[in-house]
XYZ file of C-alpha atoms in Angstrom:
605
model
C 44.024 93.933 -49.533
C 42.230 90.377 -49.141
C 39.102 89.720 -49.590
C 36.566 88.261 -46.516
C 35.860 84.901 -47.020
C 32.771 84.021 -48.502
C 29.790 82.957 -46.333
C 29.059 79.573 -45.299
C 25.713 77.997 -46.556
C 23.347 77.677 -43.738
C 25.783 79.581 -41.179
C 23.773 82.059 -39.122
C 23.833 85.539 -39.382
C 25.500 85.970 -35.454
C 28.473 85.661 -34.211
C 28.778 81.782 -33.968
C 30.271 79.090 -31.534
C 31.296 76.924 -34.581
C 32.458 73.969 -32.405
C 32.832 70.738 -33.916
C 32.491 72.207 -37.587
C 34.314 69.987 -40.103
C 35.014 71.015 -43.768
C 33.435 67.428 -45.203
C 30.032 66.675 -43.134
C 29.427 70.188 -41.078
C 31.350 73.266 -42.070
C 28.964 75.138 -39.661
C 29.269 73.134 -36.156
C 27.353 74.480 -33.532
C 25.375 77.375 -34.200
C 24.887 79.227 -30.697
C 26.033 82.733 -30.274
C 28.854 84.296 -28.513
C 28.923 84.536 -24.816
C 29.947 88.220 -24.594
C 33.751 88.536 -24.009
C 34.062 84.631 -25.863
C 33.983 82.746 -28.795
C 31.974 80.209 -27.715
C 28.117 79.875 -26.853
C 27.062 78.563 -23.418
C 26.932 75.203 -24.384
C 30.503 74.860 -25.136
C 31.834 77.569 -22.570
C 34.642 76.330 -20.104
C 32.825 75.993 -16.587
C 35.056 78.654 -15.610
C 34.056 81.213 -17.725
C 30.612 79.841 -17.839
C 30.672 80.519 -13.679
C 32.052 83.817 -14.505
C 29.408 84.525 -17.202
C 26.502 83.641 -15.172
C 27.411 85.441 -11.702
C 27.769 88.374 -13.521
C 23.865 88.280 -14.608
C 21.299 90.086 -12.834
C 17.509 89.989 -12.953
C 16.026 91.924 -15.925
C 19.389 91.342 -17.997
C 19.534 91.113 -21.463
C 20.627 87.208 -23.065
C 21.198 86.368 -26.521
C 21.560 82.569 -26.368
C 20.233 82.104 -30.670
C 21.202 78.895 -31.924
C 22.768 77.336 -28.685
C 21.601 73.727 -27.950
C 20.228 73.895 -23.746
C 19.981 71.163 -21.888
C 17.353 71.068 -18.796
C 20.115 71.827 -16.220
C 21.848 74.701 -18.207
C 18.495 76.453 -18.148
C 17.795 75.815 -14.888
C 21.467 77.287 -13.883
C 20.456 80.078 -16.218
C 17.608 80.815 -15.170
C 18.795 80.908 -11.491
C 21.279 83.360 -12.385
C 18.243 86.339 -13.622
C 16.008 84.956 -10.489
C 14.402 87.997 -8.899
C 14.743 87.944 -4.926
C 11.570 89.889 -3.987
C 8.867 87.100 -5.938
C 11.265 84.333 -6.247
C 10.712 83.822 -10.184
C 13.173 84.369 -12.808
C 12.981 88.114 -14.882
C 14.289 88.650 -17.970
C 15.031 91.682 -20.201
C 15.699 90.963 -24.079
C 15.703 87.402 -24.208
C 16.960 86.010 -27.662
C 16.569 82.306 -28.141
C 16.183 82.113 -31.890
C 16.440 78.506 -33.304
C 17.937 77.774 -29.977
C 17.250 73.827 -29.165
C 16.218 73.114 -25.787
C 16.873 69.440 -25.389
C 14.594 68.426 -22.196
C 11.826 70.096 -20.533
C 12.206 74.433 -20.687
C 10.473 75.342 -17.436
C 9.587 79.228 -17.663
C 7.141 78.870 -15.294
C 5.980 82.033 -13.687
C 9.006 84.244 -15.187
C 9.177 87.650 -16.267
C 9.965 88.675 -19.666
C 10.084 92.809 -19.038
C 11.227 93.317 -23.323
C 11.168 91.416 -26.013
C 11.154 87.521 -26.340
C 12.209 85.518 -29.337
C 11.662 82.198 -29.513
C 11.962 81.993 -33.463
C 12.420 78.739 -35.016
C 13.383 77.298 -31.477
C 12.729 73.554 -31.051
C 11.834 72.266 -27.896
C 12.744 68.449 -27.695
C 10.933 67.949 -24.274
C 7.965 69.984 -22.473
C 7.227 73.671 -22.913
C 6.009 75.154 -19.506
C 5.434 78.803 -19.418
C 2.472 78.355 -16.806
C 1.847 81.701 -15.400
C 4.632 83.697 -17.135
C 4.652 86.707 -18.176
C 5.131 88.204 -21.303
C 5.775 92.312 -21.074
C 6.431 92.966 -24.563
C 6.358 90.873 -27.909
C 6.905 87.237 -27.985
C 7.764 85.574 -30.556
C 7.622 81.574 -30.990
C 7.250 81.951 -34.877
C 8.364 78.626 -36.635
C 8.861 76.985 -33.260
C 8.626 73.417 -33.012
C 6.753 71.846 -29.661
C 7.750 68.177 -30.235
C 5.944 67.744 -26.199
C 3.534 69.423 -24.501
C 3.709 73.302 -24.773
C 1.880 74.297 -21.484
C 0.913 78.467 -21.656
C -1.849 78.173 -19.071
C -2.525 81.477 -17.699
C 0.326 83.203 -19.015
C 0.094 86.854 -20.173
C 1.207 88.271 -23.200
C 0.875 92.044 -22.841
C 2.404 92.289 -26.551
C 2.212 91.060 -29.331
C 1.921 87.081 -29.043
C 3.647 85.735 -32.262
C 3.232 81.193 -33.250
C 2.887 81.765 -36.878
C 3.843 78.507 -38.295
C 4.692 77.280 -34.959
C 3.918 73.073 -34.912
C 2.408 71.682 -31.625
C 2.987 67.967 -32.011
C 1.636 67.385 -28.809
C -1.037 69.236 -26.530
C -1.144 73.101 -26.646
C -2.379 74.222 -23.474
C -3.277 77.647 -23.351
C -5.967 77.653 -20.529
C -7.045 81.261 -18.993
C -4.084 82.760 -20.422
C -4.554 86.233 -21.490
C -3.676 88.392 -24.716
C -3.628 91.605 -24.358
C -2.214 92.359 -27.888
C -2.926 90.633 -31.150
C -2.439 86.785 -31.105
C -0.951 85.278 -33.960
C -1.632 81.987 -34.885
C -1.584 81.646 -38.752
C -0.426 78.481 -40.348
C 0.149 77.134 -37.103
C 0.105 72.968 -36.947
C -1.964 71.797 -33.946
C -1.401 67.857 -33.743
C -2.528 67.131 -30.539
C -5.044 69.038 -28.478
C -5.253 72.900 -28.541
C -6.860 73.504 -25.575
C -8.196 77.503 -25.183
C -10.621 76.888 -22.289
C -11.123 80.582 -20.509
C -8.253 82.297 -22.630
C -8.988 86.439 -23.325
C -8.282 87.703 -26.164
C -8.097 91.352 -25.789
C -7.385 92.533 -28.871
C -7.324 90.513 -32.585
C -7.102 86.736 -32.198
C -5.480 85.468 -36.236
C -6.104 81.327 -36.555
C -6.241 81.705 -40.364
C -4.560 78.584 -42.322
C -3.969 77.023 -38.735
C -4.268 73.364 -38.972
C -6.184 71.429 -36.031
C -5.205 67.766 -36.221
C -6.618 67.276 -32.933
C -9.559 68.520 -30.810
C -10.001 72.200 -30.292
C -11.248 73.763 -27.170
C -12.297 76.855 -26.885
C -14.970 76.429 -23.908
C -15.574 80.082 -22.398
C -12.938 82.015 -24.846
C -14.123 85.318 -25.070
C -13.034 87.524 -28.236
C -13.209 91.522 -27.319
C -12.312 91.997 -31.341
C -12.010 89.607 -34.107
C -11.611 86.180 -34.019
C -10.260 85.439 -37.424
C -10.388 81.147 -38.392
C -10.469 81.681 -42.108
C -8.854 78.884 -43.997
C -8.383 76.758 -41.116
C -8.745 73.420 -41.034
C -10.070 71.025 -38.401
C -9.660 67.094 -39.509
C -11.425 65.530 -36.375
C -14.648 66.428 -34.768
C -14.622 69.630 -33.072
C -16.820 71.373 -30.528
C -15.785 75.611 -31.094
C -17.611 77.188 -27.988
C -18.940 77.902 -26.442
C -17.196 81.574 -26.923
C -18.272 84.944 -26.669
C -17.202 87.224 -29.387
C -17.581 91.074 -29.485
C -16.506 91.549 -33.079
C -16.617 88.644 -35.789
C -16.237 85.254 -36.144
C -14.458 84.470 -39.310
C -14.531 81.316 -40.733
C -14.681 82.008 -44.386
C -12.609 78.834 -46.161
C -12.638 76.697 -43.248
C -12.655 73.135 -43.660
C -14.239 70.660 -40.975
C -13.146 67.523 -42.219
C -15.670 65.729 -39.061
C -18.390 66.212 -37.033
C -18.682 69.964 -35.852
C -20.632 71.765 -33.181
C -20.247 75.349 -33.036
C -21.429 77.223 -29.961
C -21.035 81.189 -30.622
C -22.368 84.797 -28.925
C -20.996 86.671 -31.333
C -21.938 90.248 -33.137
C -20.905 88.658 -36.646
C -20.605 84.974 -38.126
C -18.293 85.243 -41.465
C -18.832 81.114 -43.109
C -18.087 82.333 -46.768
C -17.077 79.685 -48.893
C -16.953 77.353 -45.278
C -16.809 73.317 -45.954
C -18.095 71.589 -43.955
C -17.733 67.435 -44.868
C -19.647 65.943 -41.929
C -22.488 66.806 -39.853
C -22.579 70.315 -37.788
C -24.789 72.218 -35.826
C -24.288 75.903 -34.784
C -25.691 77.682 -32.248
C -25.744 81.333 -31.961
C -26.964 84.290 -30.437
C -26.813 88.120 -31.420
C -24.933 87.188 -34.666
C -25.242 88.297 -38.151
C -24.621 85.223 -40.277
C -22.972 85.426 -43.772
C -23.189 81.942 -45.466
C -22.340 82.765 -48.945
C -21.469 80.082 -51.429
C -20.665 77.687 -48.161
C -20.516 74.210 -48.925
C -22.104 71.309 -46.536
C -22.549 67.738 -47.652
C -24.450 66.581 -44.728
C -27.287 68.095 -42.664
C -26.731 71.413 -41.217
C -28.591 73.235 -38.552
C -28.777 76.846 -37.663
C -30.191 77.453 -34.409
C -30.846 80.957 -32.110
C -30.087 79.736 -28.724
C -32.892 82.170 -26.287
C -30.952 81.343 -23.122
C -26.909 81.912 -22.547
C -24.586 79.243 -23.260
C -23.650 77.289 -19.982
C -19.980 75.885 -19.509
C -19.057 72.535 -18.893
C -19.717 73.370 -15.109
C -23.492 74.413 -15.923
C -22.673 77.791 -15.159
C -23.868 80.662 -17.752
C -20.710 82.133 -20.062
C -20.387 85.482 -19.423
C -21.619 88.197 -22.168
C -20.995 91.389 -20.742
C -19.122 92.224 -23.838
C -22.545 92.268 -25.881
C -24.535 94.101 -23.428
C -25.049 96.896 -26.030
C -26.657 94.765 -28.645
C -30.548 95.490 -28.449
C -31.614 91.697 -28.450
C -30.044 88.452 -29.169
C -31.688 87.640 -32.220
C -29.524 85.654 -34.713
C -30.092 87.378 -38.150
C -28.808 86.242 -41.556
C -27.206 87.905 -44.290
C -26.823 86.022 -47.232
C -27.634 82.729 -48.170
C -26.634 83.001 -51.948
C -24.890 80.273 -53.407
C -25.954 77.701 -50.920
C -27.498 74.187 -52.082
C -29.475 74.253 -49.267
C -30.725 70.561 -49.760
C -29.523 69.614 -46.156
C -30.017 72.994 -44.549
C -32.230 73.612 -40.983
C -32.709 76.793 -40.152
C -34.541 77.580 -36.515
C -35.866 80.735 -34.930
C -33.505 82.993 -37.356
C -34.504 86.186 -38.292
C -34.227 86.291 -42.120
C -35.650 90.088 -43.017
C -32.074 90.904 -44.299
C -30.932 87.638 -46.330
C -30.526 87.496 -49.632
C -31.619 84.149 -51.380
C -31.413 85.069 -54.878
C -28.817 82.299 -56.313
C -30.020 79.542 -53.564
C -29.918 76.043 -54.710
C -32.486 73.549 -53.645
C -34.138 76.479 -51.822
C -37.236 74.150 -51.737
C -35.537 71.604 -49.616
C -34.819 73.873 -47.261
C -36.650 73.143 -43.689
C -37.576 76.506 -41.774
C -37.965 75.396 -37.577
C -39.579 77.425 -35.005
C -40.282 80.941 -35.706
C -38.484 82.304 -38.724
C -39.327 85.830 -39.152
C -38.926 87.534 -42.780
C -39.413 91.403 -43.710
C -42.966 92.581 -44.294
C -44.469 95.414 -46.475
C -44.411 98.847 -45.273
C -46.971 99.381 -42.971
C -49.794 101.923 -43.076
C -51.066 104.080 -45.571
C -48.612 105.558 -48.312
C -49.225 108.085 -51.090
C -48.311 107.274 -54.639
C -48.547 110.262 -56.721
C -52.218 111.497 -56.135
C -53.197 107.887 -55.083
C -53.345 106.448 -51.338
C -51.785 103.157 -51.417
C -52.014 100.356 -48.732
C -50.023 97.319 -48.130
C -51.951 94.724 -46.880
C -49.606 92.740 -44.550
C -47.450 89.758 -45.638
C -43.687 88.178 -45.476
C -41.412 89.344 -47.902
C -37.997 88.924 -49.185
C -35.113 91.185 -48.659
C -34.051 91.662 -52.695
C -38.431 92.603 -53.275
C -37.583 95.535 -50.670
C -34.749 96.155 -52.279
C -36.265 96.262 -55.805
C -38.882 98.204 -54.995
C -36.669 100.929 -53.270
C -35.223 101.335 -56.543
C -38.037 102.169 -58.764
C -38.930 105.880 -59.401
C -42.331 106.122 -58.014
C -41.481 103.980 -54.880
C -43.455 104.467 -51.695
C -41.107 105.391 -48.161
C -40.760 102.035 -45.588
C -38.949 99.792 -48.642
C -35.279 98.531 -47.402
C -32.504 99.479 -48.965
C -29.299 97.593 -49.030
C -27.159 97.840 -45.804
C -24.104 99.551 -46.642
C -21.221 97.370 -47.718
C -23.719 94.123 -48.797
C -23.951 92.582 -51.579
C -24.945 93.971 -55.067
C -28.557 93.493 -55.877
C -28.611 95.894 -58.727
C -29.656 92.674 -61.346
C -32.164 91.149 -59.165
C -35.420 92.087 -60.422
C -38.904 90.314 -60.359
C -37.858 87.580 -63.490
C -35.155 86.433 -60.570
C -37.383 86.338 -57.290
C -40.795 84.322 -58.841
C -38.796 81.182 -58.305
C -37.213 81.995 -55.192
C -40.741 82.971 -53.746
C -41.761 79.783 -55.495
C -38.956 77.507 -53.781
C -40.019 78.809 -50.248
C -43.446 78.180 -51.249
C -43.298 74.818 -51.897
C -40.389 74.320 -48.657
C -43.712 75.844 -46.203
C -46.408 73.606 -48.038
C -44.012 70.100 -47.604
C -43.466 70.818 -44.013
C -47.009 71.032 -43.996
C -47.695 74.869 -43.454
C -49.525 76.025 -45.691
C -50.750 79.072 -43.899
C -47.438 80.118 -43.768
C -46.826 79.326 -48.253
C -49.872 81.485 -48.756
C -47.461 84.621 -48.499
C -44.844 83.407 -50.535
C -47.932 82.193 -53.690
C -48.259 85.990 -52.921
C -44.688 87.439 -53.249
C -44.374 84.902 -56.573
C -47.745 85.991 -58.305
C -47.011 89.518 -57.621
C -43.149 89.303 -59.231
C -45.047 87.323 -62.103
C -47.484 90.252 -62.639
C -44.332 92.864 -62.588
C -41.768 90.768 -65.004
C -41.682 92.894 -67.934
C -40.103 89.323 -69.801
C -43.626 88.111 -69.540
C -46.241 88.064 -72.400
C -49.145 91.118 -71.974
C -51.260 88.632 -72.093
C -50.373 86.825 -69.527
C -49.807 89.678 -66.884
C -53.023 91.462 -67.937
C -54.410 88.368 -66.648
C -52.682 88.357 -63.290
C -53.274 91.865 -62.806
C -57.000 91.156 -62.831
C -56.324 88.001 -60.477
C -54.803 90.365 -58.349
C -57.333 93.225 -58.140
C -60.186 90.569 -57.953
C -58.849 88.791 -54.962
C -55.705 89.344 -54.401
C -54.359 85.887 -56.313
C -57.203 83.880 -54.504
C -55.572 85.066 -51.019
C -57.634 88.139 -49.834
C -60.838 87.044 -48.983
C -62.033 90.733 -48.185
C -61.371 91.835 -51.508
C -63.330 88.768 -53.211
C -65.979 89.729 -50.780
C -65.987 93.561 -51.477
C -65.805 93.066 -55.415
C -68.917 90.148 -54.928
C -70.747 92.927 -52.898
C -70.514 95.672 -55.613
C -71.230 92.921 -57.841
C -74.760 92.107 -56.204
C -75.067 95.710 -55.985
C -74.898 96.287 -59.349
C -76.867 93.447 -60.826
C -79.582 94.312 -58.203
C -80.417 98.233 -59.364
C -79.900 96.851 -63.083
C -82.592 94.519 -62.353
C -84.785 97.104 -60.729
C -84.128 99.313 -63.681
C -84.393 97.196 -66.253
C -84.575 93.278 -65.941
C -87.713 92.462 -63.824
C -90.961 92.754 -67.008
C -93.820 95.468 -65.630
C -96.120 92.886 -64.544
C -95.981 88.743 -64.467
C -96.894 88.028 -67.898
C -100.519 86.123 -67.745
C -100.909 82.796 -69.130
C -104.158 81.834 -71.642
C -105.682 78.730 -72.365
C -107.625 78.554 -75.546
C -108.994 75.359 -77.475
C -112.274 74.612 -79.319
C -115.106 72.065 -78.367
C -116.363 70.107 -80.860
C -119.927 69.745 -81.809
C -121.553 66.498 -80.610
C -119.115 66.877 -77.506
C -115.023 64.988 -77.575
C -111.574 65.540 -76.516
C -110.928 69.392 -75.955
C -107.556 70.262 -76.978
C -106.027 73.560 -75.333
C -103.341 75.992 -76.150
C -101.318 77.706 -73.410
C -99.644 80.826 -75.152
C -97.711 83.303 -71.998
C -97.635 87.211 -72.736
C -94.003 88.356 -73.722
C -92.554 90.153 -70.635
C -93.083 93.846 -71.021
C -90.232 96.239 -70.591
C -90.991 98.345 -67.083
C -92.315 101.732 -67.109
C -93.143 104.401 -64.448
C -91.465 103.954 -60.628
C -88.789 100.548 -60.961
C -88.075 100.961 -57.758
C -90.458 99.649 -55.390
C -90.230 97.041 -52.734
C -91.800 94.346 -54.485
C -89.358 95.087 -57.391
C -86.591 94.732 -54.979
C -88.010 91.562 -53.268
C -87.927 90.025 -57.158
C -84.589 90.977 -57.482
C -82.749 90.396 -54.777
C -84.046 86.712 -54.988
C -82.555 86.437 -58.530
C -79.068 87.932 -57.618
C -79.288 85.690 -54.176
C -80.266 82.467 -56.710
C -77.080 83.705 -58.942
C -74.289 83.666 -56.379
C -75.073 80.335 -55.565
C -75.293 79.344 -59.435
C -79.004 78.744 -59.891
C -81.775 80.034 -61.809
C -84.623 81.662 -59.810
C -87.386 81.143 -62.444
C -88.467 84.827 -62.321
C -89.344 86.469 -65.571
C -87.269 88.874 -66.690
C -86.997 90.837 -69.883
C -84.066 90.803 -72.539
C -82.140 92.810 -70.859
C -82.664 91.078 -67.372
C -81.820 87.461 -69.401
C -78.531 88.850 -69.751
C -77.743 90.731 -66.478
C -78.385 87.133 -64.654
C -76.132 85.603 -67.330
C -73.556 87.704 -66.262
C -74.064 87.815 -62.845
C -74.181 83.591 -62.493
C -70.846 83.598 -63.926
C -68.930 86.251 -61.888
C -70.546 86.139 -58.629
C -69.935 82.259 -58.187
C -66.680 83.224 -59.356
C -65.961 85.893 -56.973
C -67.588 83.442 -54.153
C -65.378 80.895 -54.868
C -62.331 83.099 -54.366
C -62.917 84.230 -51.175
C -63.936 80.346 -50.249
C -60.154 79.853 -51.372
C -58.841 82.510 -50.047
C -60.155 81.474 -46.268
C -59.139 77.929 -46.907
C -55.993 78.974 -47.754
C -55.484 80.579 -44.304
C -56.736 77.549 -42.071
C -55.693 74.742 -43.978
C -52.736 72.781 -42.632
């Protein structure tokens, strides 16, 4: 029994044509498959049996043409053959055209593909034009080359719609075309234009490791599920948008090698790990915005667009898709990792983002309104004590700190469910972050607007267990004084009590009985001379019987009144009333002088 010969390197798996194959410089030869019934593709039929071949087709037949080199007027005779009468356009069943070259321009335009199509590793030599066709099931152009224009412009693909690793050396026009399936562009080389203006994606839309060599348009795309750009890399300057986007945005390892302006309505923005090496701007609404660890050498902004996004015809882009959402605030996430030296940041709503691990946070400019979490509002019991929050901006990881500690009040955030870790952030990590934001409000000249950060960093000072006793014993009385030199009500109520106190102590016991009397008593000579007198005062005499009477009161409240304002009122007072306005000149200036700060602190700009 003999043995098959053993396969031919690079020889195709089919049933091959094999024409022109010689031993020395092509043992292959031409790689189409059979015609059924022959031994030779159609390139290298006899007319007579190709004649034969094609009159037997009917619309909606199957072809396997893999391999076989097609000129323009073989697939225009082909294509003739499967035309449907009732529309006029051609309709295909199977249609197998893997690594098949097409020579000059493959005109598809408005056909029918009712199973699968695969286009694998074809090469098209001239123009692409599937304008209007229609895909049914799958189609496959994996590995295809497009050395011309491949023109897709509202074609359907109610399958899957496969160009992984497909290279478009020239444009890639996919205009209003529809997917209706996933759409698989990974790894795909766009050298010339890839133009996406009005496309649908109905289901996932995969761009991850695609190469853009060329502009990219994606004017009015809308996304009903993820639209996934991680990885990919865009050499020239690009303008993504605007788009609409019902699920996420992922551009997590993207590279924008130029200029970039980024135009998105989108529920989630994923920029993990995102370089960008030129200028870029992004404007957003409704997203969620996950900048971890991205990378930007040049200024960045970040701004939440109010209105819609207009087209380049000035009409609005449709967002029916994110109807649901409750507003179209832009929040964000995470900002860890970020030097955010060159970083802009307008109307965002940061009472979820995580800053912990921010470099240059005090560079960072903050534009428009950017809103930040606050305490918990209201009244709050603590064991057996009320608590109350007075009102100010806080950071995401305090909330989440706080939520964490066993005696914590109810309205502290916890993490959102599938976030990152904050377990290790604790106050020793957030004093310089509230410190960095700090300083970023008091250089764009808001100082108002620092005052609540001094707060935030005081208050993680006064809770870092790393920190001498000393030192926090002395910030816990800072706080419960005047709240770090920022509540002016509690300066006031502590220098109220204060002049209470040091008023009944002087009623009690610091304003003498009576006015000690002054005597003058000197001796005149005999014969008459100079008189020489000695004024000697009466030691003041501790009080006795009622203290407090309204003359009493009059006496004091002039001393206490004289002490706020650091000055001595001359008024006798005993020992014990020496010491109480002693006292009372050094803390009641002191207390003054914090609530002074406190206001300043509030109207200064």
């Amino acid at each position: 029994m003999s043995t098959p010969p053993p396969p031919i390197p690079g020889a195709p798996f089919w049933p091959y044509c094999a024409h022109g194959a010689d031993s020395v410089t092509d043992p292959v030869g031409c790689r189409g498959h059979h015609v059924p019934g022959h031994s030779a593709c159609l390139a290298h039929l006899a007319d007579s049996d190709r004649d034969a071949y094609l009159a037997g087709l009917t619309p909606g037949a199957e072809i396997n043409h893999c391999g076989t080199t097609i000129t323009g007027p073989l697939l225009e005779v082909l294509l003739d053959a499967l035309r449907d009468p009732a529309t006029g356009h051609p309709r295909l069943g199977h249609a197998w055209f893997e690594s098949a070259v097409f020579q000059d321009s493959a005109s598809f335009g408005s056909a029918t593909f009712q199973r699968d199509a695969w286009f694998v590793s074809a090469i098209f030599q001239g123009s692409a034009e599937f304008v209007s066709a229609t895909f049914q099931r799958d189609a496959w152009f994996e590995s295809a080359t497009f050395q011309d224009t491949a023109a897709f412009g509202s074609a359907t693909f109610r399958g899957r719609a496969g160009f992984e690793s497909a290279t478009f050396r020239g444009s890639a026009w996919f205009a209003s075309a529809v997917f209706q399936d996933t759409a698989e562009f990974r790894s795909a080389v766009f050298q010339g234009s890839a133009e996406f203006r009005s496309a649908t994606f109905q289901r996932w839309a995969w761009f991850e490791s695609a190469t853009f060599q060329g502009s990219a348009e994606f004017v009015s795309a809308t996304f009903q599920f993820d639209a996934g750009f991680r990885s990919a890399v865009f050499e020239r300057p690009v303008s993504l948008g605007p788009l609409v986007c019902a699920g996420r945005v992922m551009l997590s390892g993207a590279l924008f090698s130029g200029p970039a302006t980024l135009s998105f309505a989108a529920r989630h923005l994923e920029c993990r790990r995102t370089r960008w090496s030129s200028t870029a701007e992004l404007r957003l609404r409704y997203a969620t915005v996950d900048f971890t660890r991205a990378v930007f050498e040049y200024p960045l902004t970040i701004v939440a667009e109010a209105d819609p996004f207009e087209d380049f015809s000035g009409q609005p882009v449709a967002e029916q898709m994110l109807a649901a959402a409750p507003d179209s605030t832009v929040r964000m996430a995470s900002l860890r990792g970020v030097d955010a030296a060159h970083l802009v940041l307008a109307g965002l709503d940061l009472t979820g983002c995580l800053f912990t691990g921010t470099v240059h946070l005090d560079q960072l400019t903050l534009e428009s309104t950017c809103s930040f979490a606050t305490v918990p509002p209201g009244t709050h019991q603590q064991g057996w004590l009320p608590v109350r929050f007075t009102r100010r901006r806080t950071l995401a990881e305090e909330h989440h700190w706080r939520a964490r500690q066993p005696a914590a009040v109810s309205g502290w955030n916890e993490p959102r469910p599938g976030a990152e870790r904050t377990e290790h952030v604790g106050p020793a990590q957030l004093a310089p972050v509230y410190r960095a934001l700090r300083k970023a409000l008091e250089d764009g000249k808001n100082e108002p607007g620092a005052a609540d950060f001094y707060y935030g960093e005081m208050e993680m000072r006064r809770h870092d267990r790393t920190a001498p006793r000393a030192e926090r014993g002395l910030l816990h009385g800072y706080w419960l004084l005047s709240g770090y030199g920022l509540r002016a009500s509690r300066a006031l109520g502590w220098l109220a009590a204060a002049m209470l106190v040091t008023l009944v102590l002087l009623m009690g016991v610091g304003l003498p009985q009576d006015d000690p009397k002054q005597e003058a008593t000197g001796t005149v000579p005999a014969g008459g001379g100079k008189v020489t007198f000695e004024i000697d005062k009466d030691d003041p005499r501790n009080p006795t019987g009622d203290r407090f009477t309204s003359k009493r009161f009059e006496k004091a409240l002039n001393v206490t009144l004289n002490s706020v304002v650091f000055r001595s009122s001359g008024q006798d007072l005993t020992t014990a009333g020496t010491y109480i306005e002693m006292a009372s000149r050094l803390l009641e200036p002191t207390l003054l002088g914090f609530a002074v700060l406190a206001v300043r602190g509030r109207i200064k700009r």
